Amino acid sequence: MVQAYILIQTEVGKASTVADVIAKLPGILHAEDVTGPYDVIVRAQSDSVDDLGRMVVAKIQQVDGITRTLTCPIVHL
Amino acid sequence: MVQAYILIQTEVGKASTVADVIAKLPGILHAEDVTGPYDVIVRAQSDSVDDLGRMVVAKIQQVDGITRTLTCPIVHL
Amino acid sequence: MVQAYILIQTEVGKASTVADVIAKLPGILHAEDVTGPYDVIVRAQSDSVDDLGRMVVAKIQQVDGITRTLTCPIVHL
Amino acid sequence: MVQAYILIQTEVGKASTVADVIAKLPGILHAEDVTGPYDVIVRAQSDSVDDLGRMVVAKIQQVDGITRTLTCPIVHL
Amino acid sequence: MVQAYILIQTEVGKASTVADVIAKLPGILHAEDVTGPYDVIVRAQSDSVDDLGRMVVAKIQQVDGITRTLTCPIVHL
Amino acid sequence: MVQAYILIQTEVGKASTVADVIAKLPGILHAEDVTGPYDVIVRAQSDSVDDLGRMVVAKIQQVDGITRTLTCPIVHL
Amino acid sequence: MVQAYILIQTEVGKASTVADVIAKLPGILHAEDVTGPYDVIVRAQSDSVDDLGRMVVAKIQQVDGITRTLTCPIVHL
Amino acid sequence: MVQAYILIQTEVGKASTVADVIAKLPGILHAEDVTGPYDVIVRAQSDSVDDLGRMVVAKIQQVDGITRTLTCPIVHL
């Protein structure tokens, strides 16, 4: 099992909608609006890094209004 | 009461218009064109961080020609 | 009540220790190591943005091995 | 006369002191702590861009605890 | 002979296709999807830095779905 | 008299054309293609920082294919 | 099995030594000097993302002269 | 023959000295102080990209007060 934070930049004016839509996707633990260089911060989990990559490309990046995602896998050192 | 600087990047050629339009919005103390990685720097105030976030998304980011905003709340340490 | 994500860069080789120390501070909900441009992502809460700013400067930034923190307050749009 | 915003990053734990010291320098209109990628935002004025550059290097950057400054001259388009 | 890494950002949802298309271009040694601030990392070779620049502009940047490329020539110190 | 470097990012595939067009504008000393995070580096001169800002917005940013410009005024310390 | 690119920034003047030392570590496929925003690009492999994170912190970041590492896991979409 | 721009960040307060010292190195065409995210912009030339890389590491980065250099080779597209 892999968890990750996904830091998202949205088109101007779309942050709220993007967070609402992502929050309902499978594998998403929560999705919240933030201020600063990112607009939405998401916590997600999947079975592997490859699954995580596929979830980001096939599910999250399909949400209308997203311009960039930055995936930060959580590691247990 | 919360004040913040909002650092804005605009589409090429739109900086001057963006600053003029934002300067007239409620809650904006001033909006000026700058050179460097940002195109316009705005000072705004609102009742809370949530209100500030809403002002940025609902008012400022609706101005035509803005590509990114970076909100930096002022803190009293 | 204000919650925020704090994205942290550490000195090389210090990420694990930094996360462990921060996780025990008051007001910290969790602190985890990640890969990518940030080394540790923290979730914190406090009474106001000013309190949050003070917590970051007076508590979190005092932890040995931190080089940069980026505070992203959560907003409810 | 030239005015500029100067966006400042400080060593961890030094933001508050840096803002206090800079606020008392000649040519500084105000200096405030912020959250986000910058720690202190300053507004300054001087006679020319060259004078502004000299003020930043000879006065502001001499303040203990500053790691980076980013000068954004205000322009009247 | 010059080799280089080319770090690529793509439109959301296009990373996989972009890597597949680039991998088949002449002069490309491999092209892979990654997570983090870049979406695809490519290794390429050409006869000179000028040739490399031309390959990036005339071949790689013509691939649909690329938003930014960052060319990092390999140097032998 | 003020001189400045202007670091330019272009749409993919447009770097060469952008440099050629800018090189012919009044006030431009030279404009060249580069590899790395910027695509074109320009050297320009004008009568004042305000004139420089106007030249960038009214002339350079009107060139088709430019996505971001970063103006770095030269200072004599 | 997980592979990753690790983009490394070094202290000034240390790039060549850093690449030589890293190239001899277990799990490193190759390590080369580059120009641009990064100084050394490494390709590494390990059994899992957690192992990869540990390798970066316990082995690579222990090499003298490294200031930042950015791990980009390769994903198969 | 290869020419390049080298964008330099210096320790606070060192920009002027760094530019003066670099300007006297062999292969340097000019070195000037700028405001913005970089402190000094240099134009250099050498016989090849490898020579350029060696000049940056062995000569320029040895100058006291430099914290980062970003080499942007000029390409003729």
Coordinates of C-alpha atoms in Angstrom, one line a residue:
Chain A
M1 CA 0.0 0.0 0.0
V2 CA 1.3 3.5 -1.0
Q3 CA 0.0 6.8 0.2
A4 CA 0.9 10.2 -1.3
Y5 CA 0.2 13.9 -1.1
I6 CA -0.8 15.4 -4.4
L7 CA -0.2 19.2 -4.6
I8 CA -2.5 20.7 -7.3
Q9 CA -2.5 24.0 -9.2
T10 CA -5.8 24.9 -10.9
E11 CA -7.0 27.4 -13.4
V12 CA -7.9 30.6 -11.7
G13 CA -11.4 30.5 -10.1
K14 CA -11.6 26.6 -10.2
A15 CA -10.0 25.6 -6.9
S16 CA -13.2 25.0 -5.0
T17 CA -14.8 22.9 -7.7
V18 CA -11.7 20.8 -8.3
A19 CA -11.4 19.9 -4.6
D20 CA -15.1 18.9 -4.5
V21 CA -14.8 16.7 -7.5
I22 CA -11.5 15.0 -6.5
A23 CA -12.8 14.3 -3.0
K24 CA -15.4 11.9 -4.4
L25 CA -12.9 9.8 -6.5
P26 CA -12.0 6.3 -5.3
G27 CA -8.7 6.1 -3.4
I28 CA -8.9 9.8 -2.2
L29 CA -8.7 10.2 1.5
H30 CA -9.3 14.0 1.5
A31 CA -9.0 17.0 -0.8
E32 CA -8.8 20.6 0.6
D33 CA -8.3 24.1 -0.7
V34 CA -5.2 26.0 0.4
T35 CA -3.6 29.4 -0.2
G36 CA -0.1 29.7 -1.4
P37 CA 1.7 28.3 -4.5
Y38 CA -0.7 25.3 -4.6
D39 CA -4.5 25.5 -4.7
V40 CA -5.6 22.1 -3.6
I41 CA -3.8 19.4 -1.5
V42 CA -5.0 15.9 -1.8
R43 CA -4.2 12.7 0.1
A44 CA -4.5 9.5 -1.8
Q45 CA -3.7 5.8 -1.5
S46 CA -3.2 2.9 -3.9
D47 CA -1.6 -0.5 -4.2
S48 CA 1.7 0.5 -5.7
V49 CA 3.6 3.5 -7.1
D50 CA 2.6 2.4 -10.6
D51 CA -1.1 2.3 -9.5
L52 CA -0.7 5.7 -7.9
G53 CA 0.8 7.1 -11.2
R54 CA -2.1 5.7 -13.1
M55 CA -4.7 7.1 -10.6
V56 CA -3.2 10.6 -11.0
V57 CA -3.1 10.5 -14.8
A58 CA -6.4 8.5 -15.4
K59 CA -8.6 9.9 -12.7
I60 CA -7.3 13.1 -11.0
Q61 CA -5.8 14.8 -14.1
Q62 CA -9.1 14.2 -15.9
V63 CA -10.9 16.7 -13.5
D64 CA -11.7 19.9 -15.4
G65 CA -9.7 22.9 -14.2
I66 CA -6.4 21.3 -13.1
T67 CA -3.2 22.8 -14.7
R68 CA -0.4 20.9 -12.8
T69 CA -0.2 18.1 -10.2
L70 CA 2.8 17.3 -8.1
T71 CA 2.8 13.8 -6.6
C72 CA 4.8 13.3 -3.3
P73 CA 4.8 9.7 -2.3
I74 CA 4.9 9.2 1.5
V75 CA 8.0 7.1 2.5
H76 CA 8.7 5.3 5.8
L77 CA 12.4 5.8 6.4
Chain B
M1 CA -9.1 41.4 10.3
V2 CA -6.5 39.7 8.0
Q3 CA -4.3 41.5 5.5
A4 CA -2.4 39.8 2.7
Y5 CA -0.1 40.4 -0.3
I6 CA -1.3 38.8 -3.4
L7 CA 1.5 38.2 -6.0
I8 CA 0.0 37.9 -9.5
Q9 CA 1.2 36.6 -12.8
T10 CA -0.7 37.7 -15.9
E11 CA -1.0 36.7 -19.5
V12 CA 1.6 38.6 -21.5
G13 CA 0.5 42.1 -22.3
K14 CA -2.2 42.2 -19.6
A15 CA -0.4 43.4 -16.5
S16 CA -1.5 47.0 -16.7
T17 CA -5.2 46.3 -17.3
V18 CA -5.2 43.6 -14.5
A19 CA -3.8 46.1 -12.0
D20 CA -6.3 48.8 -12.9
V21 CA -9.3 46.4 -12.6
I22 CA -8.2 44.9 -9.3
A23 CA -7.5 48.3 -7.8
K24 CA -11.3 49.0 -7.9
L25 CA -12.5 45.8 -6.2
P26 CA -13.8 46.0 -2.6
G27 CA -11.2 45.0 0.0
I28 CA -8.2 46.0 -2.2
L29 CA -5.9 48.5 -0.6
H30 CA -3.6 49.0 -3.7
A31 CA -2.6 47.1 -6.8
E32 CA 0.6 48.0 -8.7
D33 CA 2.6 46.7 -11.7
V34 CA 6.1 45.3 -11.0
T35 CA 8.9 43.8 -13.0
G36 CA 10.4 40.4 -12.1
P37 CA 8.7 37.0 -11.7
Y38 CA 5.4 38.6 -10.8
D39 CA 3.5 41.2 -12.8
V40 CA 1.2 42.8 -10.3
I41 CA 1.4 43.0 -6.4
V42 CA -1.8 43.6 -4.6
R43 CA -2.5 44.4 -0.9
A44 CA -5.9 43.2 0.3
Q45 CA -7.8 42.9 3.6
S46 CA -10.8 40.8 4.8
D47 CA -12.4 39.5 7.9
S48 CA -10.7 36.1 8.1
V49 CA -8.5 33.7 6.1
D50 CA -11.5 32.0 4.7
D51 CA -13.0 35.3 3.6
L52 CA -9.6 36.2 2.1
G53 CA -9.5 32.9 0.2
R54 CA -13.1 33.5 -1.1
M55 CA -12.2 37.1 -2.2
V56 CA -9.2 35.7 -4.2
V57 CA -11.2 33.0 -5.9
A58 CA -14.5 34.8 -6.4
K59 CA -13.3 38.4 -7.1
I60 CA -9.6 38.6 -8.0
Q61 CA -9.2 35.4 -10.1
Q62 CA -12.3 36.4 -12.1
V63 CA -10.4 39.3 -13.6
D64 CA -9.5 38.6 -17.2
G65 CA -5.8 38.0 -17.9
I66 CA -4.7 36.5 -14.6
T67 CA -2.8 33.2 -14.9
R68 CA -1.6 32.6 -11.3
T69 CA -2.1 34.2 -7.9
L70 CA 0.0 33.6 -4.8
T71 CA -1.6 34.7 -1.5
C72 CA 0.8 35.6 1.3
P73 CA -1.2 36.4 4.5
I74 CA 0.5 39.0 6.7
V75 CA 1.2 37.6 10.2
H76 CA 2.0 39.4 13.5
L77 CA 4.7 37.2 15.2
Chain C
M1 CA -9.7 27.4 14.3
V2 CA -7.2 27.4 11.4
Q3 CA -5.5 24.3 9.9
A4 CA -2.6 24.3 7.5
Y5 CA -0.2 22.1 5.6
I6 CA 3.4 22.9 6.2
L7 CA 5.7 21.7 3.4
I8 CA 9.3 21.4 4.7
Q9 CA 12.7 21.1 3.2
T10 CA 15.5 19.7 5.4
E11 CA 19.2 19.5 5.3
V12 CA 20.3 16.4 3.4
G13 CA 20.1 13.3 5.6
K14 CA 17.8 14.9 8.3
A15 CA 14.3 14.2 6.9
S16 CA 13.5 11.3 9.1
T17 CA 14.6 13.0 12.4
V18 CA 12.8 16.2 11.5
A19 CA 9.5 14.4 11.0
D20 CA 9.8 12.5 14.2
V21 CA 10.6 15.6 16.3
I22 CA 7.8 17.7 14.7
A23 CA 5.2 14.9 15.2
K24 CA 5.5 15.3 19.0
L25 CA 5.0 19.1 19.1
P26 CA 1.7 20.5 20.3
G27 CA -0.8 21.5 17.6
I28 CA 0.7 19.0 15.1
L29 CA -1.8 16.5 13.6
H30 CA 0.8 14.4 11.7
A31 CA 4.2 14.8 10.1
E32 CA 5.4 12.4 7.4
D33 CA 8.4 11.9 5.1
V34 CA 7.8 12.3 1.4
T35 CA 9.9 12.2 -1.8
G36 CA 10.0 15.1 -4.3
P37 CA 10.8 18.7 -3.9
Y38 CA 9.7 18.6 -0.2
D39 CA 11.1 16.2 2.5
V40 CA 8.4 16.4 5.2
I41 CA 4.7 17.3 5.0
V42 CA 3.1 18.4 8.3
R43 CA -0.6 19.1 9.2
A44 CA -1.1 21.6 12.0
Q45 CA -3.8 23.5 13.6
S46 CA -4.0 26.6 15.8
D47 CA -6.5 29.3 16.9
S48 CA -5.7 31.9 14.2
V49 CA -3.4 32.7 11.3
D50 CA -1.2 34.7 13.7
D51 CA -1.0 31.8 16.1
L52 CA -0.1 29.6 13.2
G53 CA 2.6 31.9 12.1
R54 CA 4.0 32.0 15.6
M55 CA 3.9 28.2 15.9
V56 CA 5.9 27.8 12.7
V57 CA 8.5 30.3 13.7
A58 CA 8.7 29.5 17.4
K59 CA 8.3 25.8 17.4
I60 CA 8.7 24.1 14.0
Q61 CA 11.5 26.2 12.7
Q62 CA 13.5 25.6 15.9
V63 CA 13.8 21.9 15.0
D64 CA 17.3 21.2 14.0
G65 CA 17.8 20.3 10.3
I66 CA 15.0 22.4 8.7
T67 CA 16.1 24.7 5.8
R68 CA 12.8 26.0 4.5
T69 CA 9.1 25.8 5.5
L70 CA 6.2 26.7 3.3
T71 CA 2.9 27.2 5.2
C72 CA -0.3 26.6 3.2
P73 CA -3.4 27.5 5.3
I74 CA -6.5 25.5 4.5
V75 CA -9.4 27.6 3.4
H76 CA -13.1 26.8 3.2
L77 CA -14.3 28.4 0.0
Chain D
M1 CA 11.9 58.3 -7.6
V2 CA 11.7 54.5 -7.7
Q3 CA 9.6 52.3 -5.4
A4 CA 10.0 48.5 -5.1
Y5 CA 8.7 45.5 -3.2
I6 CA 11.5 43.4 -1.8
L7 CA 10.5 39.7 -1.1
I8 CA 12.7 38.2 1.5
Q9 CA 13.5 34.7 2.6
T10 CA 15.1 34.4 6.0
E11 CA 16.9 31.7 8.0
V12 CA 14.4 29.5 9.9
G13 CA 13.3 31.3 13.1
K14 CA 14.6 34.7 12.0
A15 CA 11.6 36.3 10.2
S16 CA 10.3 38.4 13.0
T17 CA 13.7 39.9 13.9
V18 CA 14.6 40.6 10.2
A19 CA 11.3 42.5 9.7
D20 CA 11.8 44.6 12.8
V21 CA 15.4 45.6 11.9
I22 CA 14.6 46.4 8.2
A23 CA 11.6 48.5 9.2
K24 CA 14.0 51.0 10.9
L25 CA 16.3 51.4 7.9
P26 CA 16.2 54.7 5.9
G27 CA 14.1 54.4 2.7
I28 CA 11.9 51.6 4.0
L29 CA 8.2 52.4 3.9
H30 CA 7.2 49.2 5.8
A31 CA 8.3 45.6 6.4
E32 CA 6.0 42.8 7.4
D33 CA 6.1 39.1 8.1
V34 CA 4.1 36.9 5.8
T35 CA 3.4 33.1 5.3
G36 CA 4.2 31.3 2.1
P37 CA 7.3 31.1 0.0
Y38 CA 8.6 34.4 1.3
D39 CA 9.0 35.3 5.0
V40 CA 9.1 39.2 4.9
I41 CA 7.8 41.6 2.3
V42 CA 9.3 45.1 2.3
R43 CA 8.3 48.3 0.5
A44 CA 11.2 50.7 -0.2
Q45 CA 11.9 53.8 -2.2
S46 CA 15.1 55.5 -3.5
D47 CA 16.2 57.9 -6.2
S48 CA 17.0 55.5 -9.0
V49 CA 17.2 51.8 -9.8
D50 CA 21.0 51.9 -9.2
D51 CA 20.3 53.5 -5.7
L52 CA 17.7 50.8 -5.0
G53 CA 20.2 48.1 -5.9
R54 CA 22.8 49.7 -3.6
M55 CA 20.3 50.0 -0.8
V56 CA 19.4 46.3 -1.1
V57 CA 23.1 45.2 -1.1
A58 CA 24.5 47.7 1.3
K59 CA 21.7 48.0 3.8
I60 CA 19.0 45.3 3.6
Q61 CA 21.3 42.3 2.8
Q62 CA 23.5 43.3 5.7
V63 CA 20.7 42.4 8.2
D64 CA 21.5 39.2 10.0
G65 CA 19.3 36.2 9.1
I66 CA 18.5 37.0 5.4
T67 CA 19.2 34.2 2.9
R68 CA 17.6 35.6 -0.3
T69 CA 16.1 38.9 -1.5
L70 CA 14.0 39.4 -4.6
T71 CA 13.6 43.0 -5.7
C72 CA 10.5 43.9 -7.8
P73 CA 10.6 47.5 -8.9
I74 CA 7.2 49.1 -9.3
V75 CA 6.6 50.4 -12.8
H76 CA 4.0 52.8 -14.1
L77 CA 2.8 51.4 -17.4
Chain E
M1 CA 28.7 13.8 -29.7
V2 CA 26.5 15.4 -27.0
Q3 CA 24.0 13.6 -24.8
A4 CA 21.4 15.3 -22.6
Y5 CA 18.5 14.7 -20.3
I6 CA 15.3 16.5 -21.3
L7 CA 12.9 17.0 -18.4
I8 CA 9.4 17.4 -19.7
Q9 CA 6.1 18.8 -18.3
T10 CA 3.0 17.7 -20.2
E11 CA -0.6 18.8 -20.2
V12 CA -2.6 16.9 -17.6
G13 CA -3.5 13.4 -18.7
K14 CA -1.0 13.4 -21.6
A15 CA 2.2 12.0 -19.9
S16 CA 1.9 8.5 -21.1
T17 CA 1.2 9.3 -24.8
V18 CA 4.0 11.9 -24.8
A19 CA 6.6 9.4 -23.6
D20 CA 5.4 6.8 -26.1
V21 CA 5.7 9.2 -29.1
I22 CA 9.0 10.6 -28.1
A23 CA 10.6 7.2 -27.5
K24 CA 10.2 6.5 -31.2
L25 CA 11.9 9.7 -32.5
P26 CA 15.5 9.4 -33.9
G27 CA 18.2 10.3 -31.5
I28 CA 16.1 9.3 -28.4
L29 CA 17.8 6.7 -26.2
H30 CA 14.8 6.3 -23.8
A31 CA 11.7 8.2 -22.6
E32 CA 10.0 7.3 -19.3
D33 CA 7.1 8.6 -17.2
V34 CA 8.0 9.9 -13.7
T35 CA 6.2 11.4 -10.7
G36 CA 7.2 14.7 -9.3
P37 CA 7.6 18.2 -10.9
Y38 CA 8.3 16.6 -14.3
D39 CA 6.1 14.1 -16.1
V40 CA 8.6 12.5 -18.6
I41 CA 12.4 12.2 -18.5
V42 CA 14.1 11.6 -21.9
R43 CA 17.7 10.8 -22.7
A44 CA 18.8 12.0 -26.2
Q45 CA 22.0 12.4 -28.2
S46 CA 23.1 14.4 -31.1
D47 CA 26.2 15.7 -32.9
S48 CA 26.5 19.1 -31.1
V49 CA 24.7 21.4 -28.7
D50 CA 23.2 23.3 -31.7
D51 CA 21.9 20.0 -33.1
L52 CA 20.5 19.1 -29.7
G53 CA 18.7 22.4 -29.6
R54 CA 17.3 21.9 -33.0
M55 CA 16.1 18.3 -32.2
V56 CA 14.3 19.7 -29.1
V57 CA 12.6 22.5 -30.9
A58 CA 11.9 20.7 -34.3
K59 CA 11.1 17.2 -33.1
I60 CA 10.4 16.9 -29.4
Q61 CA 8.4 20.1 -28.9
Q62 CA 6.2 19.2 -31.9
V63 CA 4.8 16.3 -29.9
D64 CA 1.2 17.1 -28.9
G65 CA 0.7 17.6 -25.2
I66 CA 4.1 19.0 -24.1
T67 CA 4.0 22.3 -22.2
R68 CA 7.6 22.8 -21.1
T69 CA 11.0 21.1 -21.8
L70 CA 14.1 21.6 -19.8
T71 CA 17.3 20.5 -21.6
C72 CA 20.2 19.5 -19.4
P73 CA 23.3 18.6 -21.5
I74 CA 25.6 16.0 -19.9
V75 CA 29.1 17.3 -19.4
H76 CA 32.3 15.5 -18.7
L77 CA 34.2 17.5 -16.1
Chain F
M1 CA 19.7 55.1 -19.4
V2 CA 18.7 51.6 -18.1
Q3 CA 19.7 48.3 -19.5
A4 CA 18.1 44.9 -18.6
Y5 CA 18.2 41.3 -19.4
I6 CA 14.9 39.8 -20.2
L7 CA 14.6 36.0 -19.7
I8 CA 11.8 34.6 -21.9
Q9 CA 9.8 31.4 -21.9
T10 CA 8.0 30.6 -25.2
E11 CA 5.4 28.2 -26.3
V12 CA 6.9 24.9 -27.3
G13 CA 8.4 25.1 -30.8
K14 CA 8.3 28.9 -31.0
A15 CA 11.8 29.8 -29.5
S16 CA 13.5 30.5 -32.8
T17 CA 10.8 32.7 -34.3
V18 CA 10.4 34.7 -31.0
A19 CA 14.1 35.5 -30.9
D20 CA 14.1 36.6 -34.6
V21 CA 11.2 38.9 -34.2
I22 CA 12.4 40.5 -30.9
A23 CA 15.8 41.1 -32.3
K24 CA 14.3 43.6 -34.8
L25 CA 12.4 45.6 -32.2
P26 CA 13.7 49.1 -31.3
G27 CA 15.7 49.2 -28.0
I28 CA 16.8 45.5 -28.3
L29 CA 20.6 45.0 -28.3
H30 CA 20.4 41.3 -29.0
A31 CA 18.1 38.3 -28.6
E32 CA 19.4 34.7 -28.6
D33 CA 18.0 31.2 -28.1
V34 CA 19.3 29.3 -25.1
T35 CA 18.7 25.8 -23.5
G36 CA 17.6 25.4 -19.9
P37 CA 14.6 26.9 -18.0
Y38 CA 14.5 29.9 -20.4
D39 CA 14.2 29.7 -24.2
V40 CA 15.4 33.2 -25.2
I41 CA 17.6 35.8 -23.5
V42 CA 17.3 39.4 -24.6
R43 CA 19.3 42.5 -23.8
A44 CA 17.4 45.7 -24.0
Q45 CA 17.9 49.4 -23.1
S46 CA 15.5 52.3 -22.5
D47 CA 15.4 55.7 -20.8
S48 CA 14.0 54.6 -17.4
V49 CA 12.6 51.7 -15.5
D50 CA 9.1 52.8 -16.4
D51 CA 10.0 53.0 -20.1
L52 CA 11.6 49.5 -19.8
G53 CA 8.4 48.2 -18.2
R54 CA 6.3 49.7 -21.0
M55 CA 8.7 48.3 -23.7
V56 CA 8.3 44.8 -22.3
V57 CA 4.5 45.0 -22.0
A58 CA 3.8 47.0 -25.2
K59 CA 6.4 45.6 -27.6
I60 CA 8.1 42.4 -26.4
Q61 CA 5.0 40.7 -24.9
Q62 CA 3.0 41.4 -28.0
V63 CA 5.3 38.9 -29.9
D64 CA 3.4 35.8 -30.7
G65 CA 4.5 32.6 -28.8
I66 CA 5.8 34.2 -25.6
T67 CA 4.4 32.7 -22.4
R68 CA 6.5 34.5 -19.6
T69 CA 9.0 37.2 -19.4
L70 CA 11.3 37.9 -16.5
T71 CA 12.9 41.4 -16.6
C72 CA 16.2 41.7 -14.7
P73 CA 17.4 45.4 -14.7
I74 CA 21.2 45.8 -14.7
V75 CA 22.4 47.8 -11.6
H76 CA 25.7 49.5 -11.0
L77 CA 26.5 48.9 -7.4
Chain G
M1 CA 11.4 -3.3 -8.3
V2 CA 11.3 0.5 -8.5
Q3 CA 13.6 2.7 -10.5
A4 CA 14.0 6.5 -10.1
Y5 CA 15.9 9.5 -11.4
I6 CA 17.4 11.6 -8.7
L7 CA 18.1 15.2 -9.7
I8 CA 20.9 16.6 -7.5
Q9 CA 22.1 20.1 -6.6
T10 CA 25.6 20.3 -5.2
E11 CA 27.7 22.9 -3.4
V12 CA 29.5 25.1 -5.9
G13 CA 32.6 23.3 -7.2
K14 CA 31.6 19.8 -6.0
A15 CA 29.5 18.4 -8.9
S16 CA 32.3 16.3 -10.4
T17 CA 33.3 14.6 -7.1
V18 CA 29.7 14.0 -6.1
A19 CA 28.9 12.2 -9.3
D20 CA 32.0 10.0 -9.0
V21 CA 31.2 9.0 -5.4
I22 CA 27.5 8.3 -6.0
A23 CA 28.3 6.2 -9.1
K24 CA 30.1 3.7 -6.9
L25 CA 27.2 3.2 -4.4
P26 CA 25.1 0.0 -4.5
G27 CA 21.8 0.4 -6.4
I28 CA 23.1 3.2 -8.6
L29 CA 22.9 2.5 -12.4
H30 CA 24.7 5.7 -13.5
A31 CA 25.5 9.2 -12.2
E32 CA 26.4 12.0 -14.6
D33 CA 27.2 15.8 -14.4
V34 CA 24.8 18.1 -16.3
T35 CA 24.4 21.8 -16.8
G36 CA 21.3 23.7 -15.9
P37 CA 19.3 23.9 -12.6
Y38 CA 20.6 20.5 -11.5
D39 CA 24.3 19.5 -11.3
V40 CA 24.1 15.7 -11.3
I41 CA 21.5 13.3 -12.6
V42 CA 21.4 9.8 -11.1
R43 CA 19.5 6.7 -12.0
A44 CA 18.9 4.3 -9.2
Q45 CA 16.9 1.1 -8.4
S46 CA 15.6 -0.6 -5.3
D47 CA 13.0 -3.0 -4.1
S48 CA 10.3 -0.5 -3.1
V49 CA 9.5 3.2 -2.7
D50 CA 10.4 2.9 0.9
D51 CA 13.7 1.3 0.1
L52 CA 14.3 4.0 -2.4
G53 CA 13.6 6.7 0.1
R54 CA 16.0 5.0 2.6
M55 CA 18.7 4.7 -0.1
V56 CA 18.4 8.4 -0.8
V57 CA 18.6 9.5 2.8
A58 CA 21.0 6.9 4.2
K59 CA 23.4 6.6 1.2
I60 CA 23.2 9.4 -1.4
Q61 CA 22.5 12.3 0.9
Q62 CA 25.5 11.3 3.0
V63 CA 27.8 12.1 0.1
D64 CA 29.7 15.3 0.9
G65 CA 28.8 18.4 -1.2
I66 CA 25.1 17.6 -1.9
T67 CA 22.6 20.4 -1.0
R68 CA 19.3 19.1 -2.5
T69 CA 18.0 15.9 -4.0
L70 CA 14.8 15.5 -5.9
T71 CA 13.7 11.9 -6.3
C72 CA 11.4 11.2 -9.4
P73 CA 10.2 7.6 -9.3
I74 CA 9.7 6.1 -12.8
V75 CA 6.1 4.9 -13.2
H76 CA 4.6 2.5 -15.8
L77 CA 1.3 4.0 -16.8
Chain H
M1 CA 32.9 27.6 -30.1
V2 CA 30.1 27.6 -27.5
Q3 CA 28.8 30.7 -25.8
A4 CA 26.5 30.7 -22.7
Y5 CA 24.8 32.9 -20.2
I6 CA 25.5 32.0 -16.6
L7 CA 22.8 33.2 -14.2
I8 CA 24.3 33.5 -10.7
Q9 CA 22.9 33.7 -7.2
T10 CA 25.3 35.0 -4.5
E11 CA 25.4 35.2 -0.8
V12 CA 23.6 38.3 0.5
G13 CA 25.9 41.3 0.2
K14 CA 28.4 39.7 -2.2
A15 CA 26.9 40.4 -5.7
S16 CA 29.1 43.4 -6.5
T17 CA 32.4 41.6 -5.6
V18 CA 31.4 38.4 -7.4
A19 CA 30.7 40.3 -10.6
D20 CA 34.0 42.2 -10.4
V21 CA 36.1 39.0 -9.8
I22 CA 34.3 36.9 -12.5
A23 CA 34.7 39.8 -15.1
K24 CA 38.5 39.3 -15.0
L25 CA 38.5 35.5 -15.5
P26 CA 39.6 34.2 -19.0
G27 CA 36.7 33.3 -21.3
I28 CA 34.3 35.8 -19.7
L29 CA 32.9 38.4 -22.1
H30 CA 31.1 40.4 -19.4
A31 CA 29.6 40.1 -15.9
E32 CA 27.0 42.4 -14.5
D33 CA 24.8 42.9 -11.4
V34 CA 21.1 42.6 -11.9
T35 CA 18.0 42.8 -9.6
G36 CA 15.5 39.9 -9.5
P37 CA 15.9 36.2 -8.8
Y38 CA 19.5 36.3 -10.0
D39 CA 22.2 38.6 -8.7
V40 CA 24.8 38.5 -11.5
I41 CA 24.5 37.6 -15.2
V42 CA 27.7 36.5 -17.0
R43 CA 28.4 35.8 -20.7
A44 CA 31.1 33.3 -21.3
Q45 CA 32.6 31.4 -24.2
S46 CA 34.7 28.2 -24.6
D47 CA 35.6 25.6 -27.1
S48 CA 32.9 23.0 -26.3
V49 CA 30.1 22.2 -23.8
D50 CA 32.5 20.1 -21.8
D51 CA 35.0 23.0 -21.6
L52 CA 32.2 25.3 -20.6
G53 CA 31.2 22.9 -17.8
R54 CA 34.8 22.7 -16.7
M55 CA 35.1 26.5 -16.7
V56 CA 32.0 26.9 -14.6
V57 CA 33.1 24.3 -12.0
A58 CA 36.8 25.0 -12.0
K59 CA 36.9 28.8 -12.3
I60 CA 33.5 30.6 -11.8
Q61 CA 32.2 28.4 -8.9
Q62 CA 35.6 28.9 -7.1
V63 CA 34.8 32.6 -6.7
D64 CA 33.9 33.3 -3.1
G65 CA 30.3 34.3 -2.4
I66 CA 28.5 32.3 -5.1
T67 CA 25.7 30.0 -4.0
R68 CA 24.2 28.7 -7.3
T69 CA 25.0 29.0 -11.0
L70 CA 22.6 28.2 -13.8
T71 CA 24.4 27.7 -17.2
C72 CA 22.2 28.4 -20.3
P73 CA 24.2 27.5 -23.5
I74 CA 23.3 29.7 -26.5
V75 CA 22.0 27.6 -29.4
H76 CA 21.7 28.5 -33.1
L77 CA 18.4 26.9 -34.2

